[in-house]
Amino acid sequence: MARVIGIDLGTTNTLAAWADGRVPRIIPTERGHNLVPSVVAITGGRIVVGHPAREQLLIHPASTITGSKRLLGRPFGSPIVQRLKRKLAWEVVEGAQGTAAARLPNEGGSEVHELTDISAVLLQQIARYAEAHLGGPVDGAVISVPAYYPLTQREAVRTAARTAGLDVWRLVNEPTAAALAYGIGRSVNQKLLVFDLGGGTFDVSVLKVHSGTFQVLATGGDGALGGVDFDIRLCDHLLDRFEQENGISVRDDPVVVQRVLFAAETAKQDLSLLQHTEVRLPFVREKRGRPIDLALHVSRMQLVKLTEDLIERASRAVDSVLEQAGLSYRDIDEVLLAGGQTRMPAIHQRLERQFGRPPRRGVNPDEVVAQGAALLARSLSTSSVQLYDVLSLPVGIVAVDKLGALRVQTVLPRNAQLPIEVTIDVVTGPSRRVDLYQLPSTDETDPALCEPLGGVLLVDRKPGDPVRLTLRIDADARLQVRDGSRVLELRAGRVVDDGGLLKSPKTDPRAPVATAGLLGRLFRR
Ligand code: AMP
């Protein structure tokens, strides 16, 4: 049987699992860890991945890439990239393909690395652990992605896997993978709701499971909500209290802020078990020649107060997904949890209040997605499971509305069952290019706030020609655009010369073109 592993490529941690029978097992690292921190550090020509990279985050924050999953494959000018780049300790720049990339310092200068290469380094490390553990080469992988991931980000994951020498058998949405981990091999006829709150992303999916068939009815969530937002709230609170007690601020020192953020995450995790905890950090500042420590007490209740609105946001997303599936709380047979942040008791309590019964516990929420991906990998070789997923974010093109404003008009709706095909009539502008967008989960239709998917160039058409295009999205969420029977190449970026259409941001002239250099040499191409 082919050796196909499941990989949960997470914002915070990445892990892999393998199923040769019904029970999937997590593949450990050479140090015996189940989780590999999704951190890659490049310093002095040396690439470090996982735990050792995380350990040097405090020493070399600008050379240590964390949280890149939210940016992977997104155009540099996308609103999410512009917002998130301010929160990161490493520099986000525009890469060669117009997507977000990382500029890291190297001897006397800097070098730009594509984020697909950074993810590839991580994936290759995971493949090495798997090969060492399984005693032979890995033939392929099923990789999980957030349900809300735009098509561009899915494509970027495929590129990263290819660069790492991994054959992707399928991408699976994270909440769908969690449902597979619960339902494969179990003869159930149920409706499940998966609440998946990981380090950086929040997904909700409702599925119907019936004798080996898994059908996603609706999916949604919040691409900008995750465990890290809980850490930031607690970190801010600790920094404020330190300032109040000592009359000095440490916010100007990025290393201290990072230390407090780490301590806040640990305290947050402790408060899932305990009612109270102490945060102690020696020597965070000097005052009149004397070292000052940070020593603060926090309670579970304080953490809940600081993060109430985040839990409320997640809860509203649950309501909206249920509404789209045309279901009520009572229709759901089981609420499944995935993602480490769901260990927070306040989240269980909130779900229990909403659904009138506690969410299902039992499977480790950190491991359930990798396990589901591994089970899917196994069943792809045996064809024992049918999986029908949906389009998580609508696809649209720009049209002029009644008031003359440019708006992205949906042509493929959210939660459409995949595969799906639609025919649309468009009129080309001077550029003869038609751009496609994915609308964010907020139903925003302003093109500047939507995610550009790229555009097709109608080279043999004249400006003003009416054209009939066919858009197809396959079962694995891959987009194809055709003019008649001709498949058109999707070009990155967005139109710059069409009357009234948006201009893409200028490339930073200082940014060197990304090179395959250091990273390229490491890959099994
Ligand atoms: P994941 O992306 O699923 O690995 O989830 C990682 C997130 O889960 C991080 O934000 C962690 O801080 C958070 N997390 C892990 N364990 C706990 C815990 N015991 N209580 C609260 N959050 C946790």
Coordinates of C-alpha atoms and ligand atoms in Angstrom, one line a residue:
M1 CA 0.0 0.0 0.0
A2 CA 1.2 3.5 -0.8
R3 CA 2.7 5.4 2.1
V4 CA 0.6 8.5 2.3
I5 CA 0.7 10.6 5.5
G6 CA -1.6 13.2 6.8
I7 CA -0.1 16.6 7.6
D8 CA -1.7 19.4 9.7
L9 CA 0.3 22.4 8.6
G10 CA -0.8 24.7 11.5
T11 CA -0.2 28.3 12.3
T12 CA 1.5 27.5 15.6
N13 CA 2.4 23.8 15.2
T14 CA 2.7 21.3 12.4
L15 CA 2.3 17.6 12.9
A16 CA 1.9 14.5 10.8
A17 CA 0.1 11.2 11.3
W18 CA 0.0 7.9 9.6
A19 CA -2.8 5.3 9.5
D20 CA -2.0 1.8 8.3
G21 CA -5.1 0.4 10.0
R22 CA -8.1 2.2 11.5
V23 CA -6.2 3.9 14.2
P24 CA -4.1 6.9 13.1
R25 CA -0.8 7.6 15.0
I26 CA 1.1 10.8 15.3
I27 CA 4.6 10.7 13.9
P28 CA 7.1 11.9 16.5
T29 CA 10.2 14.0 15.8
E30 CA 13.7 12.7 16.4
R31 CA 13.4 14.3 19.9
G32 CA 10.2 12.5 20.6
H33 CA 7.9 15.5 20.2
N34 CA 4.5 15.1 18.6
L35 CA 4.3 18.8 17.6
V36 CA 6.8 20.7 15.5
P37 CA 6.5 24.5 16.1
S38 CA 5.8 26.1 12.7
V39 CA 8.9 28.2 13.0
V40 CA 11.8 28.6 10.6
A41 CA 14.9 30.6 11.4
I42 CA 17.6 31.5 8.9
T43 CA 20.7 33.0 10.5
G44 CA 24.2 33.1 9.1
G45 CA 23.4 30.8 6.3
R46 CA 21.9 28.2 8.6
I47 CA 18.3 27.0 8.5
V48 CA 16.7 25.9 11.7
V49 CA 13.2 24.4 11.9
G50 CA 10.8 23.6 14.7
H51 CA 11.8 23.6 18.4
P52 CA 15.3 25.0 18.0
A53 CA 14.0 27.8 15.8
R54 CA 11.3 28.6 18.4
E55 CA 14.0 28.7 21.1
Q56 CA 16.0 31.4 19.2
L57 CA 12.9 33.6 18.6
L58 CA 14.0 35.9 21.5
I59 CA 17.5 36.2 20.3
H60 CA 16.9 36.7 16.6
P61 CA 13.3 37.8 16.2
A62 CA 13.9 39.5 12.8
S63 CA 15.4 36.2 11.3
T64 CA 12.8 33.9 12.8
I65 CA 9.6 33.4 10.8
T66 CA 6.5 32.6 12.8
G67 CA 2.8 32.9 11.9
S68 CA 3.5 32.8 8.1
K69 CA 0.5 30.6 7.4
R70 CA -1.9 33.5 7.6
L71 CA 0.2 35.3 4.8
L72 CA 1.2 32.3 2.7
G73 CA 0.1 32.8 -0.9
R74 CA -1.7 36.1 -0.3
P75 CA -1.0 39.0 -2.6
F76 CA 1.3 41.5 -0.8
G77 CA -1.3 44.3 -1.3
S78 CA -4.1 42.2 0.3
P79 CA -5.8 43.9 3.2
I80 CA -5.0 41.0 5.5
V81 CA -1.3 41.1 4.7
Q82 CA -1.2 44.9 5.2
R83 CA -2.8 44.5 8.6
L84 CA -0.9 41.5 9.9
K85 CA 2.6 42.7 8.7
R86 CA 2.6 45.3 11.5
K87 CA 2.2 42.6 14.1
L88 CA 5.2 40.5 13.0
A89 CA 8.8 40.8 14.2
W90 CA 10.1 39.8 10.8
E91 CA 9.8 42.0 7.7
V92 CA 7.1 41.3 5.2
V93 CA 7.8 42.5 1.7
E94 CA 6.5 41.8 -1.8
G95 CA 8.0 38.7 -3.4
A96 CA 8.8 38.0 -7.0
Q97 CA 5.2 36.7 -7.7
G98 CA 3.6 39.7 -6.0
T99 CA 2.8 37.7 -2.9
A100 CA 3.9 38.3 0.6
A101 CA 7.5 37.2 1.3
A102 CA 10.0 37.5 4.1
R103 CA 13.0 39.8 4.0
L104 CA 15.6 38.4 6.5
P105 CA 18.9 39.9 7.5
N106 CA 22.0 38.1 6.3
E107 CA 25.7 39.1 6.5
G108 CA 25.7 42.8 5.8
G109 CA 22.5 42.8 3.8
S110 CA 19.3 41.0 3.5
E111 CA 17.7 38.3 1.4
V112 CA 14.1 37.8 0.4
H113 CA 12.5 34.3 0.8
E114 CA 9.2 33.3 -0.7
L115 CA 6.8 32.0 2.0
T116 CA 6.1 28.9 -0.1
D117 CA 9.9 28.1 0.4
I118 CA 9.5 28.7 4.1
S119 CA 6.6 26.3 4.3
A120 CA 8.5 23.9 2.1
V121 CA 11.3 23.8 4.6
L122 CA 8.8 22.9 7.3
L123 CA 7.1 20.2 5.2
Q124 CA 10.4 18.7 4.2
Q125 CA 11.4 18.4 7.8
I126 CA 8.1 16.7 8.5
A127 CA 8.6 14.3 5.6
R128 CA 12.1 13.4 7.0
Y129 CA 10.6 12.6 10.4
A130 CA 8.0 10.5 8.7
E131 CA 10.5 8.6 6.6
A132 CA 12.7 7.9 9.6
H133 CA 9.7 6.7 11.6
L134 CA 8.1 4.6 8.9
G135 CA 11.4 3.3 7.6
G136 CA 11.0 4.2 4.0
P137 CA 10.1 7.0 1.5
V138 CA 6.8 8.8 1.8
D139 CA 4.7 8.5 -1.4
G140 CA 2.4 11.4 -0.8
A141 CA 0.5 13.5 1.7
V142 CA -3.0 14.8 2.5
I143 CA -2.5 18.3 3.9
S144 CA -5.1 20.1 5.9
V145 CA -5.8 23.8 5.3
P146 CA -8.2 26.2 7.1
A147 CA -11.7 26.0 5.6
Y148 CA -11.7 29.7 4.9
Y149 CA -8.4 29.6 3.0
P150 CA -8.7 31.4 -0.3
L151 CA -7.9 29.5 -3.5
T152 CA -4.6 31.4 -3.8
Q153 CA -3.5 30.1 -0.4
R154 CA -4.5 26.5 -1.3
E155 CA -2.4 26.8 -4.4
A156 CA 0.5 28.1 -2.4
V157 CA 0.4 25.0 -0.1
R158 CA 0.5 22.8 -3.2
T159 CA 3.5 24.7 -4.4
A160 CA 5.3 24.4 -1.0
A161 CA 4.6 20.7 -1.0
R162 CA 6.0 20.3 -4.5
T163 CA 9.1 22.2 -3.6
A164 CA 9.5 19.9 -0.6
G165 CA 9.3 16.9 -2.9
L166 CA 5.9 15.8 -1.6
D167 CA 3.1 14.6 -3.8
V168 CA -0.2 16.1 -2.6
W169 CA -3.0 13.6 -2.9
R170 CA -5.5 16.0 -1.6
L171 CA -6.0 19.1 0.5
V172 CA -8.6 18.8 3.1
N173 CA -10.3 21.5 5.2
E174 CA -9.2 21.3 8.8
P175 CA -12.7 21.0 10.3
T176 CA -13.6 18.4 7.7
A177 CA -10.5 16.4 8.8
A178 CA -11.6 16.6 12.4
A179 CA -15.0 15.2 11.4
L180 CA -13.3 12.4 9.5
A181 CA -11.2 11.5 12.5
Y182 CA -14.5 11.1 14.4
G183 CA -16.6 9.5 11.8
I184 CA -14.4 7.2 9.7
G185 CA -14.9 3.6 10.6
R186 CA -18.0 4.4 12.8
S187 CA -21.4 3.6 11.4
V188 CA -23.2 6.9 12.2
N189 CA -25.9 8.9 10.6
Q190 CA -25.4 12.3 12.2
K191 CA -25.0 16.0 11.7
L192 CA -21.8 17.3 13.2
L193 CA -20.6 20.8 13.9
V194 CA -16.8 21.2 14.1
F195 CA -15.5 24.1 16.2
D196 CA -11.9 24.5 15.2
L197 CA -10.0 27.3 17.0
G198 CA -6.2 26.9 16.5
G199 CA -3.3 29.3 17.0
G200 CA -4.2 31.7 14.2
T201 CA -7.4 30.7 12.6
F202 CA -11.0 29.9 13.4
D203 CA -13.1 27.5 11.3
V204 CA -16.6 26.1 11.8
S205 CA -18.1 23.5 9.6
V206 CA -21.4 21.6 9.6
L207 CA -21.3 18.1 8.1
K208 CA -23.8 15.3 7.4
V209 CA -22.2 11.9 7.9
H210 CA -23.9 8.8 6.5
S211 CA -22.4 5.4 5.9
G212 CA -18.9 6.5 4.8
T213 CA -20.2 9.6 3.1
F214 CA -19.1 13.0 4.5
Q215 CA -20.9 15.9 3.1
V216 CA -20.0 19.4 4.2
L217 CA -23.3 21.4 4.4
A218 CA -21.8 24.8 5.2
T219 CA -18.5 26.2 6.4
G220 CA -17.4 29.6 7.8
G221 CA -15.3 31.1 10.5
D222 CA -13.0 34.0 11.0
G223 CA -9.6 34.1 9.2
A224 CA -8.2 36.6 11.6
L225 CA -9.1 34.9 14.9
G226 CA -7.0 32.5 16.8
G227 CA -5.2 31.6 20.1
V228 CA -2.6 34.3 19.4
D229 CA -5.4 36.9 19.8
F230 CA -6.0 35.6 23.3
D231 CA -2.3 35.8 24.1
I232 CA -2.1 39.4 22.8
R233 CA -5.0 40.4 25.0
L234 CA -3.3 38.9 28.1
C235 CA 0.1 40.3 27.1
D236 CA -1.4 43.8 26.8
H237 CA -3.0 43.5 30.2
L238 CA 0.3 42.4 31.8
L239 CA 2.2 45.3 30.1
D240 CA -0.4 47.8 31.3
R241 CA -0.2 46.5 34.9
F242 CA 3.6 46.5 34.9
E243 CA 3.5 50.1 33.8
Q244 CA 1.0 51.1 36.4
E245 CA 3.0 49.4 39.2
N246 CA 6.4 50.5 38.2
G247 CA 5.8 53.8 36.5
I248 CA 7.8 52.7 33.4
S249 CA 6.9 51.1 30.1
V250 CA 8.6 48.2 28.4
R251 CA 6.6 48.5 25.2
D252 CA 9.6 50.0 23.4
D253 CA 11.7 46.9 23.8
P254 CA 10.6 44.2 21.3
V255 CA 12.6 41.4 23.1
V256 CA 10.8 42.1 26.4
V257 CA 7.4 42.4 24.7
Q258 CA 8.1 39.0 23.0
R259 CA 9.1 37.5 26.4
V260 CA 5.8 38.8 27.9
L261 CA 3.9 37.4 25.0
F262 CA 5.4 34.0 25.5
A263 CA 4.7 34.2 29.3
A264 CA 1.1 35.3 28.5
E265 CA 0.6 32.2 26.3
T266 CA 1.9 29.9 29.0
A267 CA -0.3 31.6 31.6
K268 CA -3.3 31.3 29.3
Q269 CA -2.7 27.6 28.9
D270 CA -2.2 27.2 32.7
L271 CA -5.5 28.9 33.3
S272 CA -7.3 26.1 31.4
L273 CA -6.4 23.9 34.3
L274 CA -6.0 26.3 37.2
Q275 CA -8.1 29.2 38.5
H276 CA -5.1 31.4 39.3
T277 CA -1.5 31.7 38.1
E278 CA 1.6 33.8 38.5
V279 CA 3.5 35.4 35.6
R280 CA 7.2 35.9 36.6
L281 CA 9.8 37.3 34.4
P282 CA 13.2 38.3 35.9
F283 CA 14.9 41.5 34.8
V284 CA 12.6 43.1 32.3
R285 CA 13.9 46.7 32.9
E286 CA 16.4 48.6 34.9
K287 CA 15.3 51.6 37.1
R288 CA 17.9 53.7 38.9
G289 CA 20.5 51.0 38.4
R290 CA 18.3 48.3 39.9
P291 CA 16.8 45.4 37.9
I292 CA 13.0 45.2 37.9
D293 CA 11.2 41.9 37.5
L294 CA 7.7 41.4 36.2
A295 CA 5.7 39.4 38.8
L296 CA 1.9 39.5 38.3
H297 CA -1.0 37.4 39.4
V298 CA -3.8 36.6 36.9
S299 CA -7.0 34.6 37.4
R300 CA -9.1 32.6 35.0
M301 CA -11.9 35.1 35.5
Q302 CA -9.6 38.0 34.4
L303 CA -8.6 36.1 31.2
V304 CA -12.2 35.4 30.4
K305 CA -13.1 39.1 30.9
L306 CA -10.2 40.2 28.6
T307 CA -11.2 37.8 25.8
E308 CA -15.1 37.7 26.1
D309 CA -15.5 39.5 22.8
L310 CA -13.3 37.0 21.0
I311 CA -15.4 34.1 22.3
E312 CA -18.5 36.1 21.3
R313 CA -17.1 36.6 17.8
A314 CA -16.6 32.8 17.5
S315 CA -20.0 32.2 18.7
R316 CA -21.6 34.5 16.2
A317 CA -19.7 32.7 13.4
V318 CA -21.2 29.4 14.6
D319 CA -24.7 31.0 14.4
S320 CA -24.0 32.2 10.9
V321 CA -22.8 28.8 9.6
L322 CA -25.8 27.1 11.1
E323 CA -28.1 29.6 9.4
Q324 CA -26.4 29.0 6.1
A325 CA -26.9 25.2 6.5
G326 CA -30.6 25.9 7.4
L327 CA -30.2 24.2 10.7
S328 CA -30.7 25.0 14.4
Y329 CA -28.8 24.0 17.5
R330 CA -31.2 21.1 18.0
D331 CA -30.4 19.6 14.6
I332 CA -26.7 19.0 15.6
D333 CA -26.0 15.6 17.1
E334 CA -22.4 16.2 18.1
V335 CA -20.2 19.3 18.6
L336 CA -16.5 18.3 17.9
L337 CA -13.5 20.4 19.0
A338 CA -10.3 20.9 17.2
G339 CA -7.4 23.3 17.7
G340 CA -5.5 23.9 21.0
Q341 CA -7.4 27.0 22.0
T342 CA -10.6 24.9 22.4
R343 CA -9.0 23.7 25.7
M344 CA -10.1 26.9 27.3
P345 CA -13.0 26.1 29.7
A346 CA -14.9 29.3 28.8
I347 CA -15.2 28.0 25.2
H348 CA -16.7 24.6 26.4
Q349 CA -19.1 26.5 28.6
R350 CA -20.2 28.8 25.8
L351 CA -20.8 25.9 23.5
E352 CA -22.7 24.0 26.1
R353 CA -25.0 27.0 26.7
Q354 CA -25.6 27.3 23.0
F355 CA -26.2 23.7 22.2
G356 CA -27.7 22.5 25.5
R357 CA -25.1 19.7 25.7
P358 CA -21.3 19.7 26.2
P359 CA -19.0 19.4 23.2
R360 CA -17.5 16.0 22.6
R361 CA -14.2 15.4 24.3
G362 CA -11.9 12.5 24.0
V363 CA -9.8 13.1 21.0
N364 CA -6.8 15.4 21.6
P365 CA -7.8 18.7 19.9
D366 CA -4.2 19.4 18.8
E367 CA -4.0 16.1 17.0
V368 CA -7.4 15.4 15.6
V369 CA -6.8 17.3 12.3
A370 CA -3.6 15.4 11.5
Q371 CA -5.4 12.1 12.4
G372 CA -8.3 12.9 10.1
A373 CA -5.9 13.8 7.3
A374 CA -4.1 10.5 7.8
L375 CA -7.4 8.5 7.8
L376 CA -8.4 10.3 4.6
A377 CA -5.0 9.5 3.1
R378 CA -5.5 5.8 3.9
S379 CA -9.1 5.8 2.5
L380 CA -7.9 7.5 -0.7
S381 CA -5.8 4.4 -1.4
T382 CA -8.7 2.1 -0.6
S383 CA -11.6 4.4 -1.9
S384 CA -13.6 3.6 1.2
V385 CA -14.8 7.2 1.9
Q386 CA -16.8 9.7 -0.1
L387 CA -16.0 13.3 0.7
Y388 CA -18.0 16.2 -0.6
D389 CA -16.8 19.7 0.4
V390 CA -18.0 23.2 -0.3
L391 CA -16.6 26.5 -1.6
S392 CA -15.8 28.3 1.7
L393 CA -15.5 31.9 0.3
P394 CA -17.5 33.2 -2.7
V395 CA -15.8 33.9 -6.0
G396 CA -16.6 37.1 -7.9
I397 CA -15.7 39.5 -10.6
V398 CA -15.7 43.3 -10.7
A399 CA -18.9 44.9 -12.0
V400 CA -20.2 48.5 -11.9
D401 CA -23.1 48.9 -9.6
K402 CA -26.2 51.2 -10.0
L403 CA -24.4 54.1 -8.5
G404 CA -21.4 53.7 -10.8
A405 CA -19.1 52.2 -8.1
L406 CA -16.9 49.2 -8.7
R407 CA -18.1 46.2 -6.7
V408 CA -17.1 42.5 -6.7
Q409 CA -20.2 40.6 -7.8
T410 CA -20.5 37.0 -6.7
V411 CA -20.5 34.4 -9.5
L412 CA -19.8 31.3 -7.4
P413 CA -21.6 31.5 -4.0
R414 CA -20.3 30.6 -0.6
N415 CA -21.0 27.0 0.4
A416 CA -21.7 25.8 -3.2
Q417 CA -21.0 22.1 -3.4
L418 CA -17.8 21.2 -5.2
P419 CA -17.1 20.5 -8.0
I420 CA -19.0 23.4 -9.5
E421 CA -19.0 25.1 -12.9
V422 CA -20.6 28.4 -14.0
T423 CA -20.7 30.4 -17.2
I424 CA -20.5 34.1 -17.1
D425 CA -20.7 36.9 -19.7
V426 CA -18.1 39.6 -19.4
V427 CA -17.2 42.7 -21.4
T428 CA -13.5 43.3 -21.7
G429 CA -11.9 46.7 -20.9
P430 CA -8.8 48.2 -22.5
S431 CA -6.5 45.7 -20.7
R432 CA -8.6 42.8 -22.0
R433 CA -8.0 41.2 -18.6
V434 CA -10.7 39.8 -16.4
D435 CA -9.9 39.7 -12.7
L436 CA -11.3 37.3 -10.2
Y437 CA -11.6 37.9 -6.5
Q438 CA -12.6 35.9 -3.4
L439 CA -14.9 37.8 -1.1
P440 CA -13.9 37.8 2.6
S441 CA -16.1 36.2 5.2
T442 CA -17.6 39.5 6.0
D443 CA -19.3 39.7 2.5
E444 CA -17.3 42.8 1.7
T445 CA -17.7 43.7 -2.0
D446 CA -15.2 46.6 -2.2
P447 CA -12.5 45.2 -4.6
A448 CA -9.8 46.8 -2.4
L449 CA -10.9 44.7 0.5
C450 CA -11.4 41.4 -1.4
E451 CA -8.7 38.8 -2.0
P452 CA -7.4 39.0 -5.6
L453 CA -7.2 35.5 -7.2
G454 CA -5.4 36.8 -10.3
G455 CA -6.8 37.5 -13.8
V456 CA -7.0 36.0 -17.3
L457 CA -5.8 37.9 -20.3
L458 CA -8.1 37.6 -23.4
V459 CA -5.3 38.3 -25.9
D460 CA -7.3 37.5 -29.0
R461 CA -10.2 39.7 -28.1
K462 CA -10.7 43.4 -28.7
P463 CA -11.5 45.8 -25.9
G464 CA -15.3 46.0 -25.5
D465 CA -15.9 42.4 -26.9
P466 CA -18.5 40.4 -25.0
V467 CA -16.9 37.1 -23.9
R468 CA -18.5 34.0 -22.4
L469 CA -16.2 32.5 -19.7
T470 CA -16.5 29.2 -17.9
L471 CA -15.3 29.0 -14.3
R472 CA -14.8 25.6 -12.8
I473 CA -13.7 24.7 -9.3
D474 CA -12.9 21.0 -8.8
A475 CA -13.5 18.8 -5.8
D476 CA -10.1 19.8 -4.5
A477 CA -10.8 23.6 -4.8
R478 CA -8.7 24.2 -7.8
L479 CA -9.9 27.0 -10.1
Q480 CA -9.9 26.8 -13.9
V481 CA -11.0 29.5 -16.3
R482 CA -12.0 28.6 -19.9
D483 CA -12.9 30.7 -23.0
G484 CA -14.8 28.1 -24.9
S485 CA -12.6 25.0 -24.7
R486 CA -9.4 27.0 -24.2
V487 CA -8.0 26.9 -20.7
L488 CA -6.7 30.4 -19.8
E489 CA -3.7 31.0 -17.6
L490 CA -4.4 32.8 -14.4
R491 CA -2.0 35.6 -13.9
A492 CA -1.1 36.9 -10.4
G493 CA -1.8 40.5 -9.2
R494 CA -4.6 42.6 -10.5
V495 CA -5.3 44.9 -13.4
V496 CA -3.5 48.2 -13.5
D497 CA -4.4 49.8 -16.8
D498 CA -8.2 49.2 -17.0
G499 CA -10.2 52.4 -16.7
G500 CA -11.2 52.8 -13.1
L501 CA -9.9 49.5 -12.0
L502 CA -7.6 49.2 -9.0
K503 CA -3.9 49.6 -9.1
S504 CA -1.7 47.1 -7.4
P505 CA 0.7 48.5 -4.9
K506 CA 4.2 49.4 -6.2
T507 CA 7.0 47.0 -5.6
D508 CA 9.4 48.1 -3.0
P509 CA 12.5 49.1 -5.1
R510 CA 14.8 48.0 -2.4
A511 CA 13.5 44.5 -2.3
P512 CA 15.8 42.2 -4.1
V513 CA 14.2 39.5 -6.3
A514 CA 13.6 36.4 -4.3
T515 CA 16.2 33.7 -4.9
A516 CA 16.0 30.0 -4.7
G517 CA 19.6 30.3 -3.4
L518 CA 20.0 28.9 0.0
L519 CA 16.6 27.3 0.3
G520 CA 16.7 25.9 -3.3
R521 CA 19.8 23.8 -2.6
L522 CA 18.0 22.0 0.2
F523 CA 15.1 20.7 -1.7
R524 CA 14.6 17.4 -3.4
R525 CA 13.3 18.8 -6.7
Ligands
AMP1 P1 -3.1 24.6 17.2 O1 -3.0 25.6 16.1 O2 -4.2 23.7 17.1 O3 -1.8 24.0 17.5 O4 -3.4 25.5 18.5 C1 -2.4 26.3 19.1 C2 -3.1 27.3 20.0 O5 -3.8 26.6 21.1 C3 -2.1 28.2 20.6 O6 -2.7 29.5 20.6 C4 -2.0 27.7 22.1 O7 -1.7 28.7 23.0 C5 -3.4 27.2 22.3 N1 -3.5 26.2 23.4 C6 -2.8 25.1 23.5 N2 -3.0 24.5 24.7 C7 -3.9 25.3 25.3 C8 -4.6 25.2 26.6 N3 -4.3 24.2 27.5 N4 -5.5 26.2 26.9 C9 -5.7 27.2 26.0 N5 -5.1 27.3 24.8 C10 -4.2 26.4 24.5

